[in-house]
Amino acid sequence: MSLKICVAQLNLVVGDLPGNARQIIDAAHTAHAQGARLLLTPELAISGYIAEDLFLRPAFIAACDDALNRVARETAGLGGLTIVVGHPSAVAPVDDVGPRCANAASVLCEGRRVAHYAKRLLPNYEVFDERRYFTPGQGSCVFTVDGVRVGLLICEDAWFDEPAAAARQAGAELLAVINASPYHQGKGAEREAAMARRARASGLPLVYANLVGGQDEVVFDGRSLAIGADGQLAGRAASFKENLFFVQASRAAAAIELKADMAPEPTPEAELWEALVLGLRDYVDKNGFAGVALGLSGGLDSALVLALAVDALGAARVRTLMMPSPYTAGMSVEDAHEMARRLGVRHDELSIRPAFETLRATLAPLFAGRGEDVTEENIQARVRGVLLMALSNKLGHLILTTGNKSEYAVGYCTLYGDMCGGFAPIKDVAKTTAYRLARWRNAHDPHGTGANPMPERIITRAPSAELREGQTDQDSLPPYEVLDAIVARYVEDNASIADLLAEGFAAADVERVTRLIKASEYKRQQAAVGTRVTRRSFGKDWRYPMTNRYRV
């Protein structure tokens, strides 16, 4: 016995039901032509993951069913091919309350629905909110392809023992798991370890089909898998790329054996870079923007965002604007110009001095008797925001904000100033990680857009907002190594102030950083969306009240 399985690692678009159906149909035709007998598509492939409150609209569920029927019709002639398609499915709510659909999958063969399964375990943590939308399924789904009994699971079902054990009890010899499992740093290794445990516990080999692509703040890495019954990795698809990943299953004495190609394990920096590139590219392209623009300051963060933008979109779709103030160092102007030249993007320069001085003069009667303070610093940032948004309105460019996670954590950013824009590519990247990524990108050119794009001085000089004479970030903040360590423990790990003190952090640093995190919530809730790459970003998985007197 030999069964060829194809995993369609697709980049789907939420709500593009005709387009998603077309991708599945095209994958089916290609898989069939290459001899596959089983095709697996990602979780909720018809609707895209996750369609949020679209799932609450009966018309949307009906339209998804129409799209599924189209897939069935247009693959009916592919003799011998079985297709697993993820989609929402209408259900009757319990006592006429609660969700009216299931996170489901249908098994199609030659135009017929031969089996159906509803996801049993609904995640409701991190970025997941599935209990708001779906009713949990019950029971198992086992179907036969070329004499092999295949047990179907959906994502979270495979992270726990019971669904896989129930599939085996129902006669499964092989597990097929369809997924929309989002990326964060280290998630690929976690996923492989979890699926290895599942294979060993159930005694069944496992084929894992994952989604790829960006959806708002979430990015999916693909990295589909084949794992033997002994828990050994038998194959891995490429990360962050659409792919038809083929797995050969053959019957052996002990269990069905799997063989597949093995994509190499990327370095942490290479993996993170590709996550950020794909998240940015898909947000721009799926929302129909012709190009992007950003304020290029001569500092590290905007340099990193520019390199990401060019890798994601190409130089022709990116433009930069340098907006020097009276406090902008000459080296900042020089380095911004040089980086734009190296990457081949259009670069313009507009001084904010006239507007800044006009605003100061306008406000002078109201500020009489008061010295200059952070108010004048923020006016400069807000003048830049006005100029960038005018550029966006006139030319249709999406403005990229350049703040990092360290700044968003403690509010080291100006509302309606440097926070202006529609997408924040490094919003979930700590400053220390930004330095590491900058050095990695200068040493590598993964997309062929230009080697060593960042002048060395951008990376080595002391970071500064340059909003007053002689300013550096460390005038207002602890060293970034300390700040980022506290943010990681407090934000991502839910460590308490007592925990941080016990771990040896200075009491003054802990008090300052945690106080600023709490006080900056109102800013973060008005911030642009940005790609999530850690276990907990300032987005869907960070939901704190702005009005709040509790500190822990």
Coordinates of C-alpha atoms in Angstrom, one line a residue:
M1 CA 0.0 0.0 0.0
S2 CA 1.2 3.5 -0.9
L3 CA -0.9 6.6 -0.3
K4 CA 0.3 10.0 -1.6
I5 CA -1.0 12.9 0.6
C6 CA -0.8 16.5 -0.4
V7 CA -0.9 19.4 2.1
A8 CA -2.1 22.6 0.5
Q9 CA -0.2 25.2 2.6
L10 CA -2.3 28.1 1.3
N11 CA -2.3 31.9 1.9
L12 CA -6.0 32.6 2.1
V13 CA -7.9 35.9 2.6
V14 CA -10.6 36.3 5.2
G15 CA -14.0 36.8 3.5
D16 CA -12.7 36.2 -0.1
L17 CA -14.9 33.2 -0.5
P18 CA -14.6 33.0 -4.4
G19 CA -10.8 33.5 -4.2
N20 CA -10.3 30.9 -1.4
A21 CA -12.5 28.4 -3.2
R22 CA -10.4 29.0 -6.4
Q23 CA -7.2 28.4 -4.5
I24 CA -8.5 25.1 -3.1
I25 CA -9.8 24.0 -6.5
D26 CA -6.5 24.8 -8.2
A27 CA -4.6 22.9 -5.5
A28 CA -6.8 19.9 -6.0
H29 CA -6.2 19.8 -9.7
T30 CA -2.4 20.1 -9.2
A31 CA -2.4 17.5 -6.4
H32 CA -4.4 15.1 -8.5
A33 CA -2.1 15.5 -11.5
Q34 CA 0.8 14.6 -9.3
G35 CA -0.8 11.4 -8.1
A36 CA -2.1 12.5 -4.7
R37 CA -5.1 10.6 -3.3
L38 CA -5.7 12.8 -0.3
L39 CA -5.6 16.6 -0.1
L40 CA -5.6 18.5 3.2
T41 CA -6.5 22.2 3.3
P42 CA -6.1 24.5 6.4
E43 CA -8.6 25.1 9.1
L44 CA -11.5 27.3 8.0
A45 CA -10.0 27.4 4.5
I46 CA -13.2 28.6 2.9
S47 CA -13.8 31.6 5.2
G48 CA -10.2 32.4 6.1
Y49 CA -9.0 32.4 9.7
I50 CA -10.3 34.1 11.6
A51 CA -13.3 35.9 10.3
E52 CA -14.3 37.1 13.8
D53 CA -17.9 38.6 13.9
L54 CA -18.5 37.6 10.3
F55 CA -19.2 34.2 11.9
L56 CA -22.2 35.7 13.7
R57 CA -23.9 36.6 10.4
P58 CA -26.1 33.9 8.9
A59 CA -25.7 35.2 5.4
F60 CA -21.9 34.7 5.7
I61 CA -22.3 31.1 6.8
A62 CA -24.6 30.5 3.9
A63 CA -22.2 32.0 1.5
C64 CA -19.4 29.8 2.9
D65 CA -21.6 26.8 2.2
D66 CA -22.1 27.9 -1.4
A67 CA -18.4 28.2 -1.8
L68 CA -17.9 24.7 -0.4
N69 CA -20.5 23.4 -2.9
R70 CA -18.5 25.1 -5.7
V71 CA -15.4 23.3 -4.6
A72 CA -17.3 20.0 -4.6
R73 CA -18.6 20.7 -8.1
E74 CA -15.4 21.8 -9.7
T75 CA -13.4 18.8 -8.3
A76 CA -16.0 16.2 -9.1
G77 CA -14.0 15.0 -12.1
L78 CA -10.8 14.3 -10.1
G79 CA -11.3 10.6 -9.8
G80 CA -10.0 9.0 -6.7
L81 CA -9.0 12.2 -4.9
T82 CA -10.4 12.9 -1.4
I83 CA -10.3 16.5 -0.2
V84 CA -10.6 17.8 3.3
V85 CA -11.9 21.3 3.4
G86 CA -12.2 23.5 6.5
H87 CA -15.2 25.8 6.7
P88 CA -17.8 27.2 9.2
S89 CA -20.9 25.1 9.3
A90 CA -24.4 26.2 10.6
V91 CA -25.7 24.4 13.7
A92 CA -28.8 24.9 15.9
P93 CA -27.9 26.8 19.1
V94 CA -28.6 25.2 22.4
D95 CA -31.9 26.8 23.8
D96 CA -31.7 29.3 21.0
V97 CA -28.7 31.0 22.5
G98 CA -25.0 30.8 21.9
P99 CA -23.0 30.4 18.6
R100 CA -24.9 29.2 15.5
C101 CA -22.0 27.6 13.7
A102 CA -19.2 25.1 14.2
N103 CA -15.6 25.2 13.1
A104 CA -15.9 22.2 10.8
A105 CA -14.4 20.3 7.9
S106 CA -16.0 18.3 5.1
V107 CA -14.5 15.4 3.4
L108 CA -15.2 15.6 -0.4
C109 CA -14.8 12.8 -3.0
E110 CA -15.8 13.1 -6.6
G111 CA -18.3 15.9 -5.9
R112 CA -19.9 14.3 -2.8
R113 CA -19.6 15.1 0.9
V114 CA -18.7 11.7 2.3
A115 CA -17.9 12.8 5.9
H116 CA -18.1 15.8 8.2
Y117 CA -16.4 16.8 11.5
A118 CA -16.7 19.7 13.9
K119 CA -13.8 20.8 16.1
R120 CA -14.3 19.6 19.6
L121 CA -11.8 21.8 21.6
L122 CA -12.2 25.5 21.1
P123 CA -9.3 27.7 22.3
N124 CA -10.1 30.8 24.2
Y125 CA -6.7 32.2 25.2
E126 CA -3.9 34.4 23.6
V127 CA -5.3 35.6 20.2
F128 CA -8.1 32.9 20.2
D129 CA -11.7 33.7 20.9
E130 CA -13.4 30.6 19.4
R131 CA -16.0 30.1 22.1
R132 CA -17.6 33.4 21.0
Y133 CA -18.2 32.0 17.6
F134 CA -18.4 28.3 17.6
T135 CA -20.3 25.4 19.2
P136 CA -18.0 22.5 20.1
G137 CA -18.4 19.3 18.1
Q138 CA -18.7 15.7 19.5
G139 CA -17.5 12.3 18.4
S140 CA -15.0 11.3 15.8
C141 CA -14.6 11.3 12.0
V142 CA -12.7 8.5 10.4
F143 CA -12.8 8.0 6.6
T144 CA -11.0 5.6 4.2
V145 CA -8.7 6.5 1.4
D146 CA -7.1 3.7 -0.6
G147 CA -7.6 1.3 2.2
V148 CA -6.1 3.6 4.9
R149 CA -8.4 4.7 7.7
V150 CA -7.8 8.4 8.3
G151 CA -8.9 10.1 11.5
L152 CA -9.6 13.8 11.2
L153 CA -8.8 16.5 13.8
I154 CA -8.8 20.2 13.8
C155 CA -6.0 22.2 15.4
E156 CA -6.6 22.4 19.2
D157 CA -8.0 18.8 19.1
A158 CA -4.5 17.5 18.4
W159 CA -3.0 19.3 21.5
F160 CA -4.9 17.0 23.9
D161 CA -5.2 13.3 24.3
E162 CA -8.8 12.5 24.0
P163 CA -9.8 13.4 20.4
A164 CA -6.9 11.5 19.0
A165 CA -7.6 8.5 21.2
A166 CA -11.2 8.6 20.2
A167 CA -10.2 8.6 16.5
R168 CA -7.9 5.6 17.1
Q169 CA -10.8 3.8 18.9
A170 CA -12.9 4.4 15.9
G171 CA -10.4 2.7 13.7
A172 CA -8.0 5.4 12.5
E173 CA -4.6 4.3 11.3
L174 CA -3.4 7.8 10.5
L175 CA -4.2 11.2 11.9
A176 CA -4.9 14.2 9.5
V177 CA -4.8 17.5 11.4
I178 CA -5.9 20.7 9.7
N179 CA -4.8 24.0 11.3
A180 CA -4.6 27.7 11.5
S181 CA -1.9 27.9 14.1
P182 CA -0.4 31.4 14.4
Y183 CA 3.3 32.2 14.7
H184 CA 5.2 33.5 17.6
Q185 CA 8.9 33.1 18.3
G186 CA 9.6 29.5 19.2
K187 CA 6.2 28.3 18.1
G188 CA 7.5 26.0 15.4
A189 CA 9.5 23.9 17.8
E190 CA 6.7 23.9 20.4
R191 CA 4.3 22.7 17.7
E192 CA 6.6 19.9 16.6
A193 CA 7.1 18.7 20.1
A194 CA 3.4 18.8 20.8
M195 CA 2.6 16.8 17.7
A196 CA 5.3 14.3 18.5
R197 CA 3.7 13.7 21.9
R198 CA 0.4 13.3 20.2
A199 CA 1.7 10.7 17.8
R200 CA 3.4 8.7 20.5
A201 CA 0.4 8.9 22.9
S202 CA -2.0 7.7 20.2
G203 CA 0.4 5.3 18.5
L204 CA -0.6 6.9 15.1
P205 CA 1.4 8.8 12.5
L206 CA 0.3 12.3 11.9
V207 CA 0.1 14.7 9.0
Y208 CA -0.3 18.4 10.0
A209 CA -1.5 20.9 7.5
N210 CA -1.1 24.6 8.6
L211 CA -2.1 27.9 7.2
V212 CA 0.4 30.5 5.9
G213 CA 0.0 34.3 5.6
G214 CA -0.8 37.5 7.4
Q215 CA -4.2 38.4 8.8
D216 CA -4.3 41.8 10.5
E217 CA -1.9 41.4 13.5
V218 CA -1.6 37.6 13.3
V219 CA 0.8 35.8 10.9
F220 CA 0.8 32.1 10.1
D221 CA 4.0 30.4 9.3
G222 CA 2.9 27.3 7.5
R223 CA 5.7 24.8 8.4
S224 CA 3.3 21.8 7.9
L225 CA 4.6 18.5 9.2
A226 CA 4.7 14.7 8.9
I227 CA 5.4 12.8 12.1
G228 CA 5.8 9.1 12.5
A229 CA 4.0 7.0 15.1
D230 CA 7.2 7.0 17.2
G231 CA 7.1 10.8 17.4
Q232 CA 10.0 11.3 14.9
L233 CA 9.8 14.1 12.5
A234 CA 9.4 12.6 9.0
G235 CA 9.1 15.9 7.0
R236 CA 8.6 19.6 7.2
A237 CA 7.3 22.1 4.7
A238 CA 8.9 25.5 4.3
S239 CA 8.0 28.4 6.6
F240 CA 6.2 31.5 5.5
K241 CA 5.7 30.3 1.9
E242 CA 2.7 28.9 0.1
N243 CA 3.5 25.3 -0.8
L244 CA 2.1 22.0 -1.9
F245 CA 3.8 19.6 0.5
F246 CA 3.6 16.0 -0.4
V247 CA 3.8 13.1 2.1
Q248 CA 4.2 9.4 1.1
A249 CA 2.4 7.0 3.4
S250 CA 3.2 3.3 3.2
R251 CA 2.1 0.4 5.3
A252 CA 4.8 -1.3 7.4
A253 CA 4.6 -4.1 10.0
A254 CA 4.2 -1.8 13.1
A255 CA 2.4 1.2 11.7
I256 CA 2.0 3.3 8.6
E257 CA 5.3 5.0 7.8
L258 CA 5.6 8.6 6.4
K259 CA 8.2 10.1 4.2
A260 CA 8.4 13.7 3.0
D261 CA 10.9 16.5 2.2
M262 CA 12.5 18.2 5.1
A263 CA 12.8 22.0 4.9
P264 CA 15.8 23.3 7.0
E265 CA 15.3 24.8 10.4
P266 CA 15.7 28.6 10.0
T267 CA 17.8 30.6 12.5
P268 CA 15.7 32.6 15.0
E269 CA 16.6 35.9 13.3
A270 CA 15.8 34.6 9.8
E271 CA 12.5 33.2 11.0
L272 CA 11.5 36.4 12.7
W273 CA 12.5 38.5 9.7
E274 CA 10.3 36.4 7.4
A275 CA 7.4 36.7 9.8
L276 CA 7.6 40.4 9.8
V277 CA 8.0 40.7 6.1
L278 CA 5.0 38.4 5.4
G279 CA 2.9 40.2 8.0
L280 CA 3.6 43.6 6.4
R281 CA 3.2 42.4 2.8
D282 CA -0.1 40.7 3.4
Y283 CA -1.6 43.6 5.3
V284 CA -0.6 46.0 2.5
D285 CA -1.6 43.7 -0.4
K286 CA -4.8 42.2 1.0
N287 CA -6.1 45.7 1.9
G288 CA -5.3 47.0 -1.6
F289 CA -2.7 49.6 -0.9
A290 CA -0.5 50.6 -3.8
G291 CA 2.5 51.4 -1.6
V292 CA 3.7 52.6 1.8
A293 CA 5.5 55.6 3.2
L294 CA 7.3 56.3 6.5
G295 CA 9.2 59.0 8.3
L296 CA 12.9 58.1 8.1
S297 CA 14.7 59.7 11.0
G298 CA 18.2 58.3 10.8
G299 CA 17.5 56.1 13.8
L300 CA 17.4 52.4 14.2
D301 CA 13.7 51.7 14.3
S302 CA 12.7 53.6 11.1
A303 CA 15.8 52.1 9.4
L304 CA 14.6 48.6 10.3
V305 CA 11.0 49.3 9.1
L306 CA 12.4 50.6 5.8
A307 CA 14.4 47.5 5.3
L308 CA 11.4 45.3 6.1
A309 CA 9.2 47.4 3.7
V310 CA 11.6 47.0 0.8
D311 CA 12.0 43.3 1.4
A312 CA 8.2 42.9 1.6
L313 CA 7.1 45.2 -1.3
G314 CA 10.1 46.2 -3.4
A315 CA 11.7 49.6 -3.6
A316 CA 9.2 51.0 -6.1
R317 CA 6.3 50.8 -3.7
V318 CA 8.1 52.5 -0.7
R319 CA 8.9 56.1 -0.2
T320 CA 10.5 57.9 2.8
L321 CA 10.3 61.4 4.2
M322 CA 13.0 63.0 6.4
M323 CA 11.5 65.8 8.6
P324 CA 14.4 67.5 10.5
S325 CA 13.7 69.7 13.4
P326 CA 16.0 72.3 15.1
Y327 CA 17.3 69.4 17.2
T328 CA 18.0 66.9 14.4
A329 CA 21.6 66.0 14.2
G330 CA 23.4 66.3 10.9
M331 CA 24.4 62.7 11.0
S332 CA 20.7 61.7 11.2
V333 CA 20.0 63.6 7.9
E334 CA 23.1 62.0 6.3
D335 CA 22.3 58.5 7.4
A336 CA 18.7 58.6 6.4
H337 CA 19.7 59.8 2.9
E338 CA 22.4 57.2 2.6
M339 CA 20.1 54.3 3.6
A340 CA 17.4 55.4 1.1
R341 CA 20.1 55.6 -1.6
R342 CA 21.3 52.0 -0.7
L343 CA 17.8 50.6 -1.0
G344 CA 16.8 52.7 -4.0
V345 CA 13.6 54.3 -2.6
R346 CA 12.4 57.7 -3.2
H347 CA 13.5 60.0 -0.4
D348 CA 12.2 63.5 0.3
E349 CA 13.1 66.1 3.0
L350 CA 10.8 68.6 4.6
S351 CA 11.9 70.7 7.5
I352 CA 9.4 71.0 10.3
R353 CA 11.1 74.1 11.7
P354 CA 8.7 76.7 10.1
A355 CA 5.6 74.8 11.3
F356 CA 7.0 74.2 14.7
E357 CA 8.0 77.8 15.2
T358 CA 4.5 79.0 14.0
L359 CA 2.8 76.7 16.4
R360 CA 5.0 77.8 19.3
A361 CA 4.2 81.4 18.4
T362 CA 0.5 80.7 18.2
L363 CA 0.4 79.0 21.6
A364 CA 2.7 81.5 23.3
P365 CA -0.1 83.7 24.7
L366 CA -1.7 80.6 26.3
F367 CA 1.7 79.3 27.6
A368 CA 2.8 82.7 29.1
G369 CA 4.9 82.2 32.2
R370 CA 5.5 78.5 31.6
G371 CA 8.8 77.0 30.5
E372 CA 9.3 74.6 27.6
D373 CA 8.7 70.9 28.5
V374 CA 7.5 67.7 26.8
T375 CA 4.7 69.8 25.2
E376 CA 7.1 71.3 22.7
E377 CA 8.7 67.9 22.1
N378 CA 5.3 66.4 21.3
I379 CA 4.4 69.4 19.0
Q380 CA 7.4 68.4 16.8
A381 CA 6.2 64.7 16.6
R382 CA 2.7 65.9 15.8
V383 CA 3.8 68.2 13.0
R384 CA 5.5 65.1 11.5
G385 CA 2.3 63.1 11.9
V386 CA 0.4 65.8 10.0
L387 CA 2.8 65.8 7.1
L388 CA 2.8 62.0 6.8
M389 CA -0.9 61.7 6.9
A390 CA -1.2 64.5 4.3
L391 CA 1.1 62.4 2.1
S392 CA -1.1 59.4 2.7
N393 CA -4.3 61.2 1.8
K394 CA -2.9 62.8 -1.3
L395 CA -1.0 59.7 -2.7
G396 CA -2.9 56.8 -1.2
H397 CA 0.1 55.4 0.6
L398 CA -0.3 53.5 3.8
I399 CA 1.8 55.2 6.5
L400 CA 4.0 52.8 8.5
T401 CA 4.6 53.7 12.1
T402 CA 8.1 52.8 13.4
G403 CA 7.6 52.3 17.2
N404 CA 8.9 49.2 18.9
K405 CA 7.5 47.1 21.7
S406 CA 9.7 48.7 24.3
E407 CA 8.3 52.1 23.5
Y408 CA 4.7 51.0 23.3
A409 CA 5.1 49.3 26.7
V410 CA 6.1 52.4 28.5
G411 CA 4.4 55.1 26.4
Y412 CA 7.7 56.4 24.9
C413 CA 5.7 57.6 21.9
T414 CA 3.5 60.5 21.0
L415 CA -0.2 60.1 20.4
Y416 CA -1.2 61.7 17.1
G417 CA 2.5 62.1 16.4
D418 CA 4.9 59.3 15.7
M419 CA 2.0 56.9 16.4
C420 CA 0.2 58.2 13.3
G421 CA -0.2 55.6 10.6
G422 CA -2.0 52.5 9.6
F423 CA 0.4 49.7 10.4
A424 CA 3.2 49.2 12.9
P425 CA 5.6 46.5 11.5
I426 CA 7.8 46.3 14.6
K427 CA 5.2 46.9 17.3
D428 CA 5.9 43.5 18.9
V429 CA 9.7 43.7 18.5
A430 CA 11.6 44.8 21.6
K431 CA 14.4 47.3 21.2
T432 CA 17.2 44.8 22.0
T433 CA 15.7 42.4 19.4
A434 CA 15.5 45.3 16.9
Y435 CA 19.3 45.7 17.3
R436 CA 19.8 42.0 16.7
L437 CA 17.6 42.0 13.6
A438 CA 19.4 45.1 12.2
R439 CA 22.8 43.4 12.5
W440 CA 21.3 40.2 11.0
R441 CA 19.8 42.1 8.0
N442 CA 23.1 43.9 7.3
A443 CA 24.8 40.5 7.1
H444 CA 22.1 38.9 5.0
D445 CA 20.1 39.8 1.9
P446 CA 17.2 37.3 1.9
H447 CA 15.1 39.0 -0.7
G448 CA 17.8 40.4 -3.0
T449 CA 16.9 44.0 -2.3
G450 CA 20.3 45.2 -1.2
A451 CA 23.1 44.1 1.0
N452 CA 24.2 46.0 4.1
P453 CA 21.3 48.5 3.8
M454 CA 21.8 50.2 7.2
P455 CA 24.8 52.5 7.7
E456 CA 26.8 51.3 10.7
R457 CA 26.3 54.5 12.6
I458 CA 22.6 54.0 12.7
I459 CA 23.2 50.8 14.7
T460 CA 26.0 52.0 16.9
R461 CA 24.9 55.5 18.0
A462 CA 23.0 56.1 21.2
P463 CA 19.2 56.0 20.5
S464 CA 17.5 59.4 20.7
A465 CA 14.1 60.9 19.8
E466 CA 16.0 64.2 19.0
L467 CA 13.2 66.4 20.3
R468 CA 15.4 68.5 22.5
E469 CA 19.1 69.4 22.7
G470 CA 21.4 66.4 23.7
Q471 CA 18.5 64.0 24.3
T472 CA 18.9 60.2 24.5
D473 CA 16.4 57.5 25.3
Q474 CA 18.2 56.6 28.5
D475 CA 17.5 60.1 29.9
S476 CA 13.9 58.8 30.5
L477 CA 14.2 55.1 30.5
P478 CA 16.3 52.3 32.1
P479 CA 18.9 50.7 29.8
Y480 CA 17.0 48.7 27.1
E481 CA 18.5 45.4 28.3
V482 CA 16.8 46.0 31.7
L483 CA 13.6 47.5 30.3
D484 CA 13.1 44.7 27.8
A485 CA 13.8 42.0 30.4
I486 CA 11.2 43.5 32.7
V487 CA 8.6 44.0 29.9
A488 CA 9.1 40.4 28.8
R489 CA 8.5 39.0 32.2
Y490 CA 5.7 41.4 33.2
V491 CA 3.8 41.5 29.9
E492 CA 4.5 38.2 28.3
D493 CA 4.8 36.0 31.3
N494 CA 2.4 37.7 33.7
A495 CA 5.1 38.0 36.4
S496 CA 4.2 40.1 39.4
I497 CA 6.1 43.0 40.9
A498 CA 7.1 40.7 43.7
D499 CA 8.4 38.2 41.2
L500 CA 10.5 40.8 39.5
L501 CA 12.0 42.0 42.7
A502 CA 12.8 38.4 43.8
E503 CA 14.5 37.9 40.5
G504 CA 17.0 40.7 41.3
F505 CA 15.7 43.6 39.3
A506 CA 16.3 47.0 41.0
A507 CA 13.2 48.2 42.8
A508 CA 13.4 51.6 41.2
D509 CA 13.4 50.1 37.7
V510 CA 10.5 47.8 38.5
E511 CA 8.4 50.5 40.0
R512 CA 9.1 52.9 37.1
V513 CA 8.5 50.4 34.2
T514 CA 5.4 48.8 35.7
R515 CA 3.9 52.2 36.5
L516 CA 4.6 53.4 32.9
I517 CA 3.1 50.2 31.4
K518 CA -0.2 50.8 33.4
A519 CA -0.3 54.6 32.6
S520 CA 0.2 54.1 28.9
E521 CA -2.8 51.8 28.3
Y522 CA -4.8 54.6 26.7
K523 CA -2.1 55.2 24.1
R524 CA -1.8 51.5 23.2
Q525 CA -5.6 51.2 22.6
Q526 CA -5.3 53.9 20.0
A527 CA -2.2 52.5 18.3
A528 CA -2.0 51.0 14.8
V529 CA -2.2 47.3 14.4
G530 CA 1.1 45.5 14.0
T531 CA 2.4 42.0 13.4
R532 CA 2.4 39.7 16.5
V533 CA 5.6 37.8 16.9
T534 CA 5.8 37.1 20.6
R535 CA 3.6 35.0 22.9
R536 CA 1.8 38.1 24.0
S537 CA 1.6 41.3 22.0
F538 CA -0.2 44.6 22.6
G539 CA -3.2 43.5 20.6
K540 CA -5.8 40.8 20.7
D541 CA -4.1 39.0 23.6
W542 CA -3.6 42.1 25.8
R543 CA -6.9 43.4 27.1
Y544 CA -6.6 45.7 30.1
P545 CA -8.9 48.5 31.2
M546 CA -7.7 52.0 30.6
T547 CA -9.5 53.1 33.8
N548 CA -7.8 50.9 36.4
R549 CA -6.2 51.4 39.8
Y550 CA -4.8 48.0 40.3
R551 CA -1.1 47.3 40.1
V552 CA 0.4 43.8 40.6

